[in-house]
mmCIF file of C-alpha atoms in Angstrom:
data_model
loop_
_atom_site.group_PDB
_atom_site.id
_atom_site.type_symbol
_atom_site.label_atom_id
_atom_site.label_comp_id
_atom_site.label_asym_id
_atom_site.label_seq_id
_atom_site.Cartn_x
_atom_site.Cartn_y
_atom_site.Cartn_z
ATOM 1 C CA MET Y 8 0.000 0.000 0.000
ATOM 2 C CA ARG Y 9 2.906 2.314 0.748
ATOM 3 C CA TYR Y 10 4.228 1.770 -2.811
ATOM 4 C CA ILE Y 11 0.829 2.626 -4.267
ATOM 5 C CA ASP Y 12 0.494 5.710 -2.087
ATOM 6 C CA GLU Y 13 4.014 6.917 -2.912
ATOM 7 C CA ASN Y 14 4.020 6.157 -6.640
ATOM 8 C CA LEU Y 15 0.475 6.592 -7.819
ATOM 9 C CA ILE Y 16 -0.328 10.022 -6.481
ATOM 10 C CA LYS Y 17 -0.620 11.429 -10.009
ATOM 11 C CA THR Y 18 -2.332 8.414 -11.575
ATOM 12 C CA GLU Y 19 -5.327 6.261 -10.856
ATOM 13 C CA LYS Y 20 -4.818 3.448 -8.369
ATOM 14 C CA ARG Y 21 -6.680 1.296 -10.890
ATOM 15 C CA ASP Y 22 -3.601 1.621 -13.126
ATOM 16 C CA PHE Y 23 -1.636 -0.542 -10.699
ATOM 17 C CA ILE Y 24 -4.261 -3.280 -10.831
ATOM 18 C CA ASP Y 25 -4.228 -3.132 -14.645
ATOM 19 C CA TYR Y 26 -0.421 -3.252 -14.654
ATOM 20 C CA LEU Y 27 -0.408 -6.375 -12.446
ATOM 21 C CA LYS Y 28 -3.012 -8.061 -14.644
ATOM 22 C CA TRP Y 29 -0.936 -7.357 -17.777
ATOM 23 C CA CYS Y 30 2.231 -8.639 -16.090
ATOM 24 C CA GLN Y 31 0.378 -11.823 -15.238
ATOM 25 C CA GLU Y 32 -0.873 -12.182 -18.858
ATOM 26 C CA LEU Y 33 2.699 -11.764 -20.074
ATOM 27 C CA ASP Y 34 4.007 -14.321 -17.542
ATOM 28 C CA TYR Y 35 6.251 -11.763 -15.850
ATOM 29 C CA ASP Y 36 7.773 -12.872 -12.556
ATOM 30 C CA LEU Y 37 5.619 -11.076 -10.002
ATOM 31 C CA SER Y 38 7.844 -12.286 -7.169
ATOM 32 C CA ASN Y 39 10.542 -10.000 -8.585
ATOM 33 C CA GLU Y 40 10.291 -6.660 -6.763
ATOM 34 C CA PHE Y 41 11.700 -4.831 -9.803
ATOM 35 C CA ILE Y 42 8.627 -5.962 -11.766
ATOM 36 C CA LEU Y 43 6.160 -5.805 -8.900
ATOM 37 C CA PHE Y 44 7.163 -2.310 -7.754
ATOM 38 C CA PRO Y 45 8.697 -0.573 -10.795
ATOM 39 C CA LYS Y 46 10.122 2.926 -10.668
ATOM 40 C CA PRO Y 47 9.014 5.027 -12.353
ATOM 41 C CA PHE Y 48 5.631 3.331 -12.324
ATOM 42 C CA LYS Y 49 4.057 5.350 -15.146
ATOM 43 C CA LEU Y 50 6.803 4.356 -17.571
ATOM 44 C CA ALA Y 51 6.534 0.654 -16.639
ATOM 45 C CA HIS Y 52 2.735 0.836 -16.921
ATOM 46 C CA ASP Y 53 2.850 2.442 -20.373
ATOM 47 C CA ARG Y 54 5.501 0.053 -21.713
ATOM 48 C CA THR Y 55 3.599 -2.979 -20.449
ATOM 49 C CA LEU Y 56 0.428 -1.659 -22.069
ATOM 50 C CA GLU Y 57 2.314 -1.337 -25.391
ATOM 51 C CA VAL Y 58 3.483 -4.953 -25.133
ATOM 52 C CA ILE Y 59 -0.072 -6.124 -24.407
ATOM 53 C CA GLU Y 60 -1.458 -4.100 -27.337
ATOM 54 C CA ASP Y 61 1.246 -5.448 -29.666
ATOM 55 C CA LYS Y 62 0.391 -8.986 -28.566
ATOM 56 C CA LYS Y 63 -3.309 -8.355 -29.241
ATOM 57 C CA ASP Y 64 -2.443 -6.871 -32.652
ATOM 58 C CA GLU Y 65 -0.409 -9.960 -33.554
ATOM 59 C CA ILE Y 66 -3.248 -12.257 -32.510
ATOM 60 C CA ARG Y 67 -5.809 -10.228 -34.480
ATOM 61 C CA ALA Y 68 -3.521 -10.140 -37.530
ATOM 62 C CA ALA Y 69 -3.260 -13.935 -37.442
ATOM 63 C CA GLU Y 70 -7.052 -14.229 -37.074
ATOM 64 C CA LEU Y 71 -7.588 -11.820 -39.977
ATOM 65 C CA LYS Y 72 -5.227 -13.835 -42.155
ATOM 66 C CA LYS Y 73 -7.161 -17.051 -41.464
ATOM 67 C CA GLU Y 74 -10.518 -15.329 -41.960
ATOM 68 C CA SER Y 75 -9.279 -13.793 -45.189
ATOM 69 C CA GLU Y 76 -8.281 -17.217 -46.531
ATOM 70 C CA ILE Y 77 -11.733 -18.578 -45.692
ATOM 71 C CA ILE Y 78 -13.460 -15.599 -47.347
ATOM 72 C CA LYS Y 79 -11.317 -16.077 -50.459
ATOM 73 C CA LYS Y 80 -12.329 -19.750 -50.676
ATOM 74 C CA MET Y 81 -16.010 -18.864 -50.216
ATOM 75 C CA ALA Y 82 -16.010 -15.977 -52.732
ATOM 76 C CA ALA Y 83 -16.522 -18.090 -55.870
ATOM 77 C CA GLU Y 84 -19.533 -19.872 -54.384
ATOM 78 C CA VAL Y 85 -21.048 -16.631 -53.090
ATOM 79 C CA LYS Y 86 -20.518 -15.071 -56.515
ATOM 80 C CA LYS Y 87 -22.385 -17.964 -58.192
ATOM 81 C CA GLN Y 88 -25.229 -17.616 -55.720
ATOM 82 C CA PHE Y 89 -25.616 -13.838 -55.924
ATOM 83 C CA ALA Y 90 -24.172 -12.805 -59.317
ATOM 84 C CA MET Y 91 -26.336 -10.108 -60.832
ATOM 85 C CA GLU Y 92 -25.938 -7.041 -62.965
ATOM 86 C CA THR Y 93 -28.084 -4.509 -64.727
ATOM 87 C CA GLU Y 94 -27.310 -1.732 -67.139
ATOM 88 C CA LEU Y 95 -26.193 0.496 -64.238
ATOM 89 C CA PHE Y 96 -25.092 -1.762 -61.388
ATOM 90 C CA ILE Y 97 -23.262 -4.998 -60.616
ATOM 91 C CA ILE Y 98 -22.821 -7.152 -57.513
ATOM 92 C CA VAL Y 99 -19.181 -7.596 -56.484
ATOM 93 C CA VAL Y 100 -18.219 -10.207 -53.901
ATOM 94 C CA PRO Y 101 -15.435 -9.334 -51.432
ATOM 95 C CA LYS Y 102 -12.483 -11.701 -51.755
ATOM 96 C CA SER Y 103 -10.700 -10.930 -48.490
ATOM 97 C CA ALA Y 104 -11.000 -9.458 -45.028
ATOM 98 C CA ARG Y 105 -9.097 -6.446 -46.343
ATOM 99 C CA ASP Y 106 -11.872 -5.853 -48.937
ATOM 100 C CA LEU Y 107 -14.458 -5.641 -46.155
ATOM 101 C CA ILE Y 108 -12.312 -3.401 -43.978
ATOM 102 C CA LYS Y 109 -11.495 -1.107 -46.905
ATOM 103 C CA GLU Y 110 -15.185 -0.867 -47.813
ATOM 104 C CA GLY Y 111 -16.029 0.179 -44.252
ATOM 105 C CA HIS Y 112 -13.267 2.774 -44.166
ATOM 106 C CA THR Y 113 -14.141 4.174 -47.583
ATOM 107 C CA LEU Y 114 -17.880 4.410 -46.946
ATOM 108 C CA HIS Y 115 -17.516 5.304 -43.259
ATOM 109 C CA HIS Y 116 -19.659 2.480 -41.943
ATOM 110 C CA CYS Y 117 -19.094 -0.651 -39.873
ATOM 111 C CA VAL Y 118 -18.915 -3.449 -42.471
ATOM 112 C CA GLY Y 119 -15.265 -4.010 -41.559
ATOM 113 C CA THR Y 120 -16.436 -5.447 -38.251
ATOM 114 C CA TYR Y 121 -18.346 -8.199 -40.114
ATOM 115 C CA VAL Y 122 -15.208 -10.120 -41.146
ATOM 116 C CA LYS Y 123 -15.591 -12.873 -38.538
ATOM 117 C CA ASN Y 124 -19.288 -13.388 -39.316
ATOM 118 C CA VAL Y 125 -18.592 -13.581 -43.054
ATOM 119 C CA ALA Y 126 -15.744 -16.072 -42.525
ATOM 120 C CA GLN Y 127 -17.995 -18.179 -40.287
ATOM 121 C CA GLY Y 128 -20.716 -18.208 -42.958
ATOM 122 C CA LYS Y 129 -23.176 -16.413 -40.679
ATOM 123 C CA THR Y 130 -23.818 -13.652 -43.219
ATOM 124 C CA ASN Y 131 -22.960 -12.590 -46.768
ATOM 125 C CA ILE Y 132 -21.695 -9.144 -47.611
ATOM 126 C CA LEU Y 133 -22.044 -7.956 -51.193
ATOM 127 C CA PHE Y 134 -20.844 -4.757 -52.771
ATOM 128 C CA ILE Y 135 -23.115 -2.866 -55.138
ATOM 129 C CA ARG Y 136 -21.008 -1.078 -57.728
ATOM 130 C CA LYS Y 137 -21.726 1.230 -60.602
ATOM 131 C CA LYS Y 138 -20.747 -0.671 -63.741
ATOM 132 C CA ASP Y 139 -18.717 2.254 -65.036
ATOM 133 C CA SER Y 140 -16.593 2.328 -61.816
ATOM 134 C CA ILE Y 141 -16.528 -1.201 -60.414
ATOM 135 C CA LYS Y 142 -13.517 -0.588 -58.166
ATOM 136 C CA LYS Y 143 -15.095 2.403 -56.413
ATOM 137 C CA ALA Y 144 -17.090 1.715 -53.228
ATOM 138 C CA PHE Y 145 -20.750 2.659 -53.643
ATOM 139 C CA TYR Y 146 -23.211 0.619 -51.522
ATOM 140 C CA THR Y 147 -22.824 -2.394 -49.260
ATOM 141 C CA MET Y 148 -25.515 -5.048 -48.877
ATOM 142 C CA GLU Y 149 -25.943 -7.748 -46.240
ATOM 143 C CA VAL Y 150 -27.834 -10.972 -46.944
ATOM 144 C CA ARG Y 151 -28.373 -13.437 -44.114
ATOM 145 C CA ASN Y 152 -30.329 -16.693 -44.222
ATOM 146 C CA GLY Y 153 -31.778 -15.835 -47.623
ATOM 147 C CA LYS Y 154 -33.052 -12.445 -46.477
ATOM 148 C CA LEU Y 155 -31.883 -8.943 -47.216
ATOM 149 C CA VAL Y 156 -30.802 -7.437 -43.902
ATOM 150 C CA GLN Y 157 -29.483 -4.015 -44.863
ATOM 151 C CA VAL Y 158 -28.104 -1.828 -47.637
ATOM 152 C CA ARG Y 159 -25.885 1.111 -46.723
ATOM 153 C CA GLY Y 160 -24.032 3.778 -48.631
ATOM 154 C CA ALA Y 161 -21.542 6.358 -47.459
ATOM 155 C CA ASN Y 162 -22.022 7.314 -43.807
ATOM 156 C CA ASN Y 163 -24.858 4.763 -43.563
ATOM 157 C CA CYS Y 164 -27.029 6.720 -45.974
ATOM 158 C CA ASP Y 165 -30.192 5.161 -47.348
ATOM 159 C CA MET Y 166 -30.541 3.969 -50.917
ATOM 160 C CA THR Y 167 -31.173 6.277 -53.836
ATOM 161 C CA ASP Y 168 -34.220 5.485 -55.980
ATOM 162 C CA GLU Y 169 -31.985 3.834 -58.611
ATOM 163 C CA VAL Y 170 -30.334 1.625 -55.999
ATOM 164 C CA LYS Y 171 -33.740 0.726 -54.526
ATOM 165 C CA LEU Y 172 -34.869 -0.501 -57.964
ATOM 166 C CA PHE Y 173 -31.719 -2.593 -58.285
ATOM 167 C CA VAL Y 174 -32.069 -4.028 -54.779
ATOM 168 C CA ASN Y 175 -35.754 -4.864 -55.332
ATOM 169 C CA SER Y 176 -34.803 -6.638 -58.549
ATOM 170 C CA PHE Y 177 -32.052 -8.479 -56.645
ATOM 171 C CA LYS Y 178 -34.529 -9.584 -53.972
ATOM 172 C CA THR Y 179 -36.959 -10.844 -56.606
ATOM 173 C CA LYS Y 180 -34.373 -12.693 -58.712
ATOM 174 C CA MET Y 181 -31.822 -13.877 -56.182
ATOM 175 C CA LEU Y 182 -33.564 -14.470 -52.858
ATOM 176 C CA PRO Y 183 -36.110 -17.147 -52.019
ATOM 177 C CA VAL Y 184 -39.713 -16.066 -51.898
ATOM 178 C CA GLU Y 185 -40.905 -15.608 -48.328
ATOM 179 C CA LYS Y 186 -43.996 -17.641 -47.499
ATOM 180 C CA VAL Y 187 -46.807 -15.735 -45.852
ATOM 181 C CA ALA Y 188 -48.416 -17.619 -42.978
#
């Protein structure tokens, strides 16, 4: 308690608890007083946090790589299932986790957080593109269990009338007819 009182006057006492938890996660020797009671504490806290964040980044990078490989393998089948184009628009299937993340960043919406669900086959994400600029992000569509869940443009904007016509045509041609009870 004396160490906490002497060293954490300018920081939150919760920081010490976090520091100890991180040290434990990193298998640091907590019987070593140099680790248990570092001086200066703030520097040790911040460095340990960086190590923890780097470790989390490495883990997430490995997960993203695996998910990306799965998405790539699934892309051809998803394309067969949902391939559609009109005079103005075309459906493009993402081929990697990076495609989903880039789409989210470009259109300023959250589709990049759907990577795990796409890789697990829980949902399908499709990109609606203008035929004259296929590489440029335009609208993002989610289809889950044969149903259209959402369609979002930049900053989560709603569909234009032209996009609504395309999406309605997509629903009619590509999705199973819902039975009314």
